[in-house]
Amino acid sequence: MDIHPLVVHFPIALLPLGALLDLYALWRGGRVWHQFAYTAIVLGVSSAMVAVLTGNAAAADHWDRHEVVDVLSMHEDWATGTLFCGLLLVLGRLPLQLKGDVEQKKWVLWTVGSAAGGGLVLATAYYGGMLVYEYGVGVQFGG
């Protein structure tokens, strides 16, 4: 059973949510919003790991379909980039989260990073949607 469609929606929702919470924290102030953002990012990256693994398994059956190879490759590349960016965000931001540093420049830098991660996951989702809705990848017809 292909569970990729079940898990992809978690990083799609959580990574942009983390970016939005970081932006809200910069606008309103308050470290607690950065904590919420970091939690969303950690959960988003964790679910992105599962999505990449299940996506690689699901893609194995479609590499011989010449009409989808380019889009499938783009989707896989964007997913890998999203995962690496997310891991960098989680690990790089951890010391800031632990020590509670409130220097505004650091929070701005990591907010830009979380926005980049949110953008990457949306690009990944675009190509995934193209695979499903334009090429029918993973769609079963009939009963």
Coordinates of C-alpha atoms in Angstrom, one line a residue:
M1 CA 0.0 0.0 0.0
D2 CA 1.3 3.4 -1.0
I3 CA 1.1 5.7 2.0
H4 CA 2.9 8.6 0.3
P5 CA -0.4 10.5 -0.4
L6 CA -1.2 10.2 3.3
V7 CA 2.0 11.7 4.7
V8 CA 2.8 14.4 2.1
H9 CA 0.2 16.8 3.5
F10 CA 1.9 17.1 6.9
P11 CA 5.1 18.8 5.6
I12 CA 3.0 20.8 3.1
A13 CA 1.0 22.2 6.0
L14 CA 3.6 22.3 8.8
L15 CA 6.6 23.9 7.0
P16 CA 4.8 27.0 5.7
L17 CA 3.0 27.2 9.1
G18 CA 6.4 27.4 10.8
A19 CA 7.4 30.3 8.5
L20 CA 4.1 32.1 9.1
L21 CA 4.5 31.7 12.9
D22 CA 8.1 33.0 12.7
L23 CA 6.9 36.1 10.7
Y24 CA 4.2 36.6 13.3
A25 CA 6.7 36.4 16.1
L26 CA 8.9 39.1 14.4
W27 CA 5.8 41.3 13.9
R28 CA 4.3 40.9 17.4
G29 CA 7.3 40.0 19.4
G30 CA 7.5 37.2 21.9
R31 CA 9.7 34.2 22.0
V32 CA 6.8 31.8 22.5
W33 CA 5.8 32.3 18.8
H34 CA 9.3 31.4 17.7
Q35 CA 9.0 28.2 19.9
F36 CA 5.7 27.3 18.2
A37 CA 7.3 28.0 14.8
Y38 CA 10.3 25.7 15.7
T39 CA 7.9 23.0 16.8
A40 CA 6.0 23.2 13.5
I41 CA 9.3 23.1 11.6
V42 CA 10.6 20.0 13.5
L43 CA 7.3 18.2 12.9
G44 CA 7.3 19.3 9.3
V45 CA 10.8 18.1 8.7
S46 CA 10.2 14.8 10.5
S47 CA 7.1 14.2 8.3
A48 CA 9.2 15.3 5.2
M49 CA 11.6 12.5 6.0
V50 CA 8.8 10.0 5.9
A51 CA 7.4 11.6 2.7
V52 CA 10.7 11.4 0.9
L53 CA 11.2 7.8 1.9
T54 CA 7.6 6.8 0.9
G55 CA 7.8 8.9 -2.3
N56 CA 11.0 7.2 -3.4
A57 CA 9.3 3.8 -2.9
A58 CA 6.2 5.0 -4.8
A59 CA 8.2 6.4 -7.6
A60 CA 10.0 3.1 -8.3
D61 CA 7.1 1.9 -10.4
H62 CA 6.9 5.0 -12.6
W63 CA 10.5 5.6 -13.8
D64 CA 9.8 3.6 -17.0
R65 CA 6.9 6.0 -18.0
H66 CA 8.8 8.3 -20.3
E67 CA 6.1 11.0 -20.2
V68 CA 6.6 11.5 -16.4
V69 CA 10.3 11.1 -15.9
D70 CA 11.2 14.8 -16.1
V71 CA 8.4 15.9 -13.7
L72 CA 9.2 13.0 -11.4
S73 CA 12.8 13.9 -11.4
M74 CA 12.0 17.6 -10.6
H75 CA 9.6 16.5 -7.8
E76 CA 12.3 14.3 -6.3
D77 CA 15.0 17.0 -6.6
W78 CA 12.8 19.6 -4.9
A79 CA 11.8 17.1 -2.2
T80 CA 15.4 16.4 -1.4
G81 CA 16.3 20.1 -1.4
T82 CA 13.4 20.7 1.0
L83 CA 14.5 18.0 3.3
F84 CA 18.1 19.2 3.4
C85 CA 17.0 22.8 4.0
G86 CA 14.7 21.6 6.7
L87 CA 17.4 19.6 8.4
L88 CA 19.7 22.6 8.3
L89 CA 16.9 24.7 9.9
V90 CA 16.2 22.3 12.6
L91 CA 19.9 21.6 13.6
G92 CA 21.2 25.1 13.0
R93 CA 18.4 26.8 14.9
L94 CA 18.6 24.4 17.9
P95 CA 21.2 26.3 19.9
L96 CA 19.2 29.5 19.5
Q97 CA 16.1 27.7 20.7
L98 CA 17.8 26.2 23.7
K99 CA 19.6 29.3 25.0
G100 CA 16.7 31.6 24.3
D101 CA 18.8 34.3 22.6
V102 CA 16.5 37.2 21.7
E103 CA 18.9 39.1 19.4
Q104 CA 16.6 40.3 16.6
K105 CA 19.2 39.8 13.8
K106 CA 19.4 36.1 14.5
W107 CA 15.7 35.7 14.6
V108 CA 15.4 37.5 11.3
L109 CA 18.0 35.3 9.7
W110 CA 16.2 32.1 10.9
T111 CA 12.8 33.5 9.8
V112 CA 14.2 34.0 6.3
G113 CA 15.4 30.4 6.5
S114 CA 12.0 29.1 7.6
A115 CA 10.4 31.1 4.8
A116 CA 12.8 29.4 2.3
G117 CA 11.8 26.0 3.7
G118 CA 8.2 26.8 3.3
G119 CA 8.7 28.0 -0.3
L120 CA 10.7 24.8 -1.1
V121 CA 7.9 22.5 0.1
L122 CA 5.4 24.4 -2.0
A123 CA 7.5 24.0 -5.1
T124 CA 7.8 20.3 -4.3
A125 CA 4.0 20.1 -3.9
Y126 CA 3.5 21.8 -7.2
Y127 CA 5.4 19.0 -9.1
G128 CA 3.7 16.3 -7.0
G129 CA 0.3 17.8 -7.9
M130 CA 1.4 17.8 -11.5
L131 CA 2.3 14.1 -11.4
V132 CA -1.1 13.3 -9.9
Y133 CA -3.5 15.6 -11.7
E134 CA -1.8 15.8 -15.1
Y135 CA -0.3 12.4 -15.5
G136 CA -2.4 10.3 -13.1
V137 CA 0.6 8.9 -11.2
G138 CA -0.6 6.9 -8.2
V139 CA -4.2 7.1 -9.3
Q140 CA -6.1 3.8 -9.7
F141 CA -9.0 3.7 -12.1
G142 CA -11.9 1.3 -11.8
G143 CA -12.6 -1.1 -8.9

